[in-house]
Amino acid sequence: MALKHKPTASYHSVQDALRVLDTVARHTTGVTDTQLTRETGLGPERLTALLSMLRREAYVERGADGTYVAGEAFTRLGAAHGHEAALHGKLQRTLDRLRDRVGAAVYMSRYVDGEVKVTQYAAGPAAPKVHEWVDFRDAAHATAIGKSLLTQLSHEGRREHLARHRTVRLTSRTITSDKVLLSRLASHPPTVPVLDLQEYAIGTVCAAVPVTAGSSVGCLALSLPVEHAHRLRQAADALNRNAAPVLLSLAIQ
């Protein structure tokens, strides 16, 4: 599968966070913020923001003496045994928190063996899951999830996918021209959420942002009933800002 990775703001945040975690892990008895600033090369303001996120996600802990040590989540994800179970649990807790923060159903999806796959989601009475009336594997051209995943493939990878899955009309808003769809995917900025404005299903609007770790293509998405469409861009921006913890979970081995 041909990939086309483009660094996003979340990607750079994760790279910085990994530098902090690596430094903390090396200092098994604890490391001060002054040492972290010196050894990571990050400015005090940037380091403070990263440490706040890392503490919230339980990747680092601050002791009574003010030094930082590896937290429970980092230890569990870095363990040789039980990594997949720990990752699933960590992602689910993050998705649940995001659902409550943005007030929408939230989904984690990956492009696996040439197909769109929703691997986890968080929904509830106040944040209903979208009704999958057409298999997401056959609707990448119409969903925010599918389009976000396709933007991360090369032009050849997108064409190959569309050759296997025709761009059929699902609603009056669905793009059914391969040429138009490929042009829009190619020109979409990687830092801007991909939107689905009732292209997949009447009554539902969605947004998605990329979360790519290594050679794995993935995305984080949300859906809202159309009566809440006025909140979509604000919710999408919040999703984008909060994608770093998800990407960080995927990056820790």
PDB file of N, CA, C and O in Angstrom, residues 43-74:
ATOM      1  N   GLY A  43      11.383  24.633  25.126  1.00  0.00           N
ATOM      2  CA  GLY A  43      11.236  25.814  25.954  1.00  0.00           C
ATOM      3  C   GLY A  43      10.346  25.543  27.154  1.00  0.00           C
ATOM      4  O   GLY A  43       9.522  24.622  27.134  1.00  0.00           O
ATOM      5  N   PRO A  44      10.485  26.324  28.217  1.00  0.00           N
ATOM      6  CA  PRO A  44       9.698  26.107  29.441  1.00  0.00           C
ATOM      7  C   PRO A  44       8.187  26.104  29.198  1.00  0.00           C
ATOM      8  O   PRO A  44       7.465  25.263  29.750  1.00  0.00           O
ATOM      9  N   GLU A  45       7.689  27.014  28.373  1.00  0.00           N
ATOM     10  CA  GLU A  45       6.243  27.086  28.123  1.00  0.00           C
ATOM     11  C   GLU A  45       5.748  25.840  27.389  1.00  0.00           C
ATOM     12  O   GLU A  45       4.717  25.259  27.746  1.00  0.00           O
ATOM     13  N   ARG A  46       6.519  25.428  26.381  1.00  0.00           N
ATOM     14  CA  ARG A  46       6.156  24.238  25.624  1.00  0.00           C
ATOM     15  C   ARG A  46       6.213  23.001  26.523  1.00  0.00           C
ATOM     16  O   ARG A  46       5.333  22.141  26.479  1.00  0.00           O
ATOM     17  N   LEU A  47       7.251  22.898  27.332  1.00  0.00           N
ATOM     18  CA  LEU A  47       7.409  21.750  28.220  1.00  0.00           C
ATOM     19  C   LEU A  47       6.276  21.683  29.238  1.00  0.00           C
ATOM     20  O   LEU A  47       5.745  20.599  29.516  1.00  0.00           O
ATOM     21  N   THR A  48       5.886  22.828  29.786  1.00  0.00           N
ATOM     22  CA  THR A  48       4.794  22.865  30.765  1.00  0.00           C
ATOM     23  C   THR A  48       3.502  22.327  30.171  1.00  0.00           C
ATOM     24  O   THR A  48       2.782  21.551  30.801  1.00  0.00           O
ATOM     25  N   ALA A  49       3.201  22.723  28.925  1.00  0.00           N
ATOM     26  CA  ALA A  49       1.984  22.259  28.259  1.00  0.00           C
ATOM     27  C   ALA A  49       2.033  20.756  28.014  1.00  0.00           C
ATOM     28  O   ALA A  49       1.038  20.042  28.217  1.00  0.00           O
ATOM     29  N   LEU A  50       3.193  20.254  27.593  1.00  0.00           N
ATOM     30  CA  LEU A  50       3.338  18.818  27.337  1.00  0.00           C
ATOM     31  C   LEU A  50       3.229  18.011  28.624  1.00  0.00           C
ATOM     32  O   LEU A  50       2.572  16.967  28.661  1.00  0.00           O
ATOM     33  N   LEU A  51       3.866  18.489  29.675  1.00  0.00           N
ATOM     34  CA  LEU A  51       3.807  17.776  30.957  1.00  0.00           C
ATOM     35  C   LEU A  51       2.374  17.739  31.496  1.00  0.00           C
ATOM     36  O   LEU A  51       1.962  16.742  32.088  1.00  0.00           O
ATOM     37  N   SER A  52       1.625  18.808  31.274  1.00  0.00           N
ATOM     38  CA  SER A  52       0.233  18.841  31.706  1.00  0.00           C
ATOM     39  C   SER A  52      -0.567  17.751  30.993  1.00  0.00           C
ATOM     40  O   SER A  52      -1.347  17.026  31.625  1.00  0.00           O
ATOM     41  N   MET A  53      -0.361  17.634  29.679  1.00  0.00           N
ATOM     42  CA  MET A  53      -1.054  16.606  28.909  1.00  0.00           C
ATOM     43  C   MET A  53      -0.608  15.213  29.333  1.00  0.00           C
ATOM     44  O   MET A  53      -1.423  14.303  29.521  1.00  0.00           O
ATOM     45  N   LEU A  54       0.694  15.027  29.511  1.00  0.00           N
ATOM     46  CA  LEU A  54       1.232  13.718  29.875  1.00  0.00           C
ATOM     47  C   LEU A  54       0.770  13.279  31.268  1.00  0.00           C
ATOM     48  O   LEU A  54       0.510  12.093  31.499  1.00  0.00           O
ATOM     49  N   ARG A  55       0.645  14.210  32.186  1.00  0.00           N
ATOM     50  CA  ARG A  55       0.136  13.876  33.516  1.00  0.00           C
ATOM     51  C   ARG A  55      -1.351  13.529  33.457  1.00  0.00           C
ATOM     52  O   ARG A  55      -1.797  12.581  34.100  1.00  0.00           O
ATOM     53  N   ARG A  56      -2.103  14.285  32.654  1.00  0.00           N
ATOM     54  CA  ARG A  56      -3.537  14.020  32.511  1.00  0.00           C
ATOM     55  C   ARG A  56      -3.787  12.634  31.930  1.00  0.00           C
ATOM     56  O   ARG A  56      -4.731  11.943  32.306  1.00  0.00           O
ATOM     57  N   GLU A  57      -2.898  12.209  31.003  1.00  0.00           N
ATOM     58  CA  GLU A  57      -3.042  10.902  30.358  1.00  0.00           C
ATOM     59  C   GLU A  57      -2.348   9.785  31.135  1.00  0.00           C
ATOM     60  O   GLU A  57      -2.317   8.642  30.679  1.00  0.00           O
ATOM     61  N   ALA A  58      -1.790  10.105  32.313  1.00  0.00           N
ATOM     62  CA  ALA A  58      -1.123   9.129  33.188  1.00  0.00           C
ATOM     63  C   ALA A  58       0.150   8.548  32.575  1.00  0.00           C
ATOM     64  O   ALA A  58       0.570   7.442  32.922  1.00  0.00           O
ATOM     65  N   TYR A  59       0.783   9.320  31.673  1.00  0.00           N
ATOM     66  CA  TYR A  59       2.054   8.875  31.102  1.00  0.00           C
ATOM     67  C   TYR A  59       3.221   9.265  32.009  1.00  0.00           C
ATOM     68  O   TYR A  59       4.262   8.611  31.992  1.00  0.00           O
ATOM     69  N   VAL A  60       3.066  10.334  32.765  1.00  0.00           N
ATOM     70  CA  VAL A  60       4.071  10.706  33.760  1.00  0.00           C
ATOM     71  C   VAL A  60       3.356  11.067  35.058  1.00  0.00           C
ATOM     72  O   VAL A  60       2.170  11.407  35.056  1.00  0.00           O
ATOM     73  N   GLU A  61       4.088  10.943  36.147  1.00  0.00           N
ATOM     74  CA  GLU A  61       3.574  11.333  37.461  1.00  0.00           C
ATOM     75  C   GLU A  61       4.575  12.278  38.113  1.00  0.00           C
ATOM     76  O   GLU A  61       5.787  12.184  37.854  1.00  0.00           O
ATOM     77  N   ARG A  62       4.060  13.171  38.932  1.00  0.00           N
ATOM     78  CA  ARG A  62       4.935  14.102  39.648  1.00  0.00           C
ATOM     79  C   ARG A  62       4.967  13.717  41.117  1.00  0.00           C
ATOM     80  O   ARG A  62       3.924  13.613  41.779  1.00  0.00           O
ATOM     81  N   GLY A  63       6.176  13.471  41.627  1.00  0.00           N
ATOM     82  CA  GLY A  63       6.333  13.072  43.013  1.00  0.00           C
ATOM     83  C   GLY A  63       6.246  14.234  43.968  1.00  0.00           C
ATOM     84  O   GLY A  63       6.176  15.405  43.566  1.00  0.00           O
ATOM     85  N   ALA A  64       6.252  13.924  45.257  1.00  0.00           N
ATOM     86  CA  ALA A  64       6.176  14.958  46.294  1.00  0.00           C
ATOM     87  C   ALA A  64       7.366  15.895  46.244  1.00  0.00           C
ATOM     88  O   ALA A  64       7.275  17.053  46.668  1.00  0.00           O
ATOM     89  N   ASP A  65       8.505  15.397  45.720  1.00  0.00           N
ATOM     90  CA  ASP A  65       9.704  16.237  45.637  1.00  0.00           C
ATOM     91  C   ASP A  65       9.728  17.089  44.365  1.00  0.00           C
ATOM     92  O   ASP A  65      10.707  17.792  44.103  1.00  0.00           O
ATOM     93  N   GLY A  66       8.658  16.992  43.537  1.00  0.00           N
ATOM     94  CA  GLY A  66       8.580  17.817  42.336  1.00  0.00           C
ATOM     95  C   GLY A  66       9.209  17.205  41.103  1.00  0.00           C
ATOM     96  O   GLY A  66       9.162  17.813  40.024  1.00  0.00           O
ATOM     97  N   THR A  67       9.779  16.016  41.223  1.00  0.00           N
ATOM     98  CA  THR A  67      10.390  15.373  40.049  1.00  0.00           C
ATOM     99  C   THR A  67       9.349  14.519  39.333  1.00  0.00           C
ATOM    100  O   THR A  67       8.337  14.116  39.905  1.00  0.00           O
ATOM    101  N   TYR A  68       9.653  14.232  38.075  1.00  0.00           N
ATOM    102  CA  TYR A  68       8.736  13.452  37.239  1.00  0.00           C
ATOM    103  C   TYR A  68       9.272  12.044  37.008  1.00  0.00           C
ATOM    104  O   TYR A  68      10.470  11.849  36.773  1.00  0.00           O
ATOM    105  N   VAL A  69       8.352  11.064  37.066  1.00  0.00           N
ATOM    106  CA  VAL A  69       8.690   9.670  36.788  1.00  0.00           C
ATOM    107  C   VAL A  69       7.646   9.107  35.823  1.00  0.00           C
ATOM    108  O   VAL A  69       6.583   9.706  35.613  1.00  0.00           O
ATOM    109  N   ALA A  70       7.956   7.953  35.246  1.00  0.00           N
ATOM    110  CA  ALA A  70       7.024   7.319  34.319  1.00  0.00           C
ATOM    111  C   ALA A  70       5.733   6.954  35.035  1.00  0.00           C
ATOM    112  O   ALA A  70       5.745   6.455  36.162  1.00  0.00           O
ATOM    113  N   GLY A  71       4.596   7.204  34.351  1.00  0.00           N
ATOM    114  CA  GLY A  71       3.294   6.921  34.930  1.00  0.00           C
ATOM    115  C   GLY A  71       2.782   5.534  34.578  1.00  0.00           C
ATOM    116  O   GLY A  71       3.382   4.799  33.794  1.00  0.00           O
ATOM    117  N   GLU A  72       1.634   5.193  35.137  1.00  0.00           N
ATOM    118  CA  GLU A  72       1.065   3.855  34.961  1.00  0.00           C
ATOM    119  C   GLU A  72       0.754   3.546  33.494  1.00  0.00           C
ATOM    120  O   GLU A  72       1.050   2.453  32.998  1.00  0.00           O
ATOM    121  N   ALA A  73       0.160   4.508  32.776  1.00  0.00           N
ATOM    122  CA  ALA A  73      -0.220   4.259  31.381  1.00  0.00           C
ATOM    123  C   ALA A  73       1.006   3.993  30.517  1.00  0.00           C
ATOM    124  O   ALA A  73       0.996   3.115  29.652  1.00  0.00           O
ATOM    125  N   PHE A  74       2.077   4.744  30.746  1.00  0.00           N
ATOM    126  CA  PHE A  74       3.298   4.567  29.966  1.00  0.00           C
ATOM    127  C   PHE A  74       3.915   3.200  30.256  1.00  0.00           C
ATOM    128  O   PHE A  74       4.356   2.493  29.343  1.00  0.00           O
TER     129      PHE A  74
END
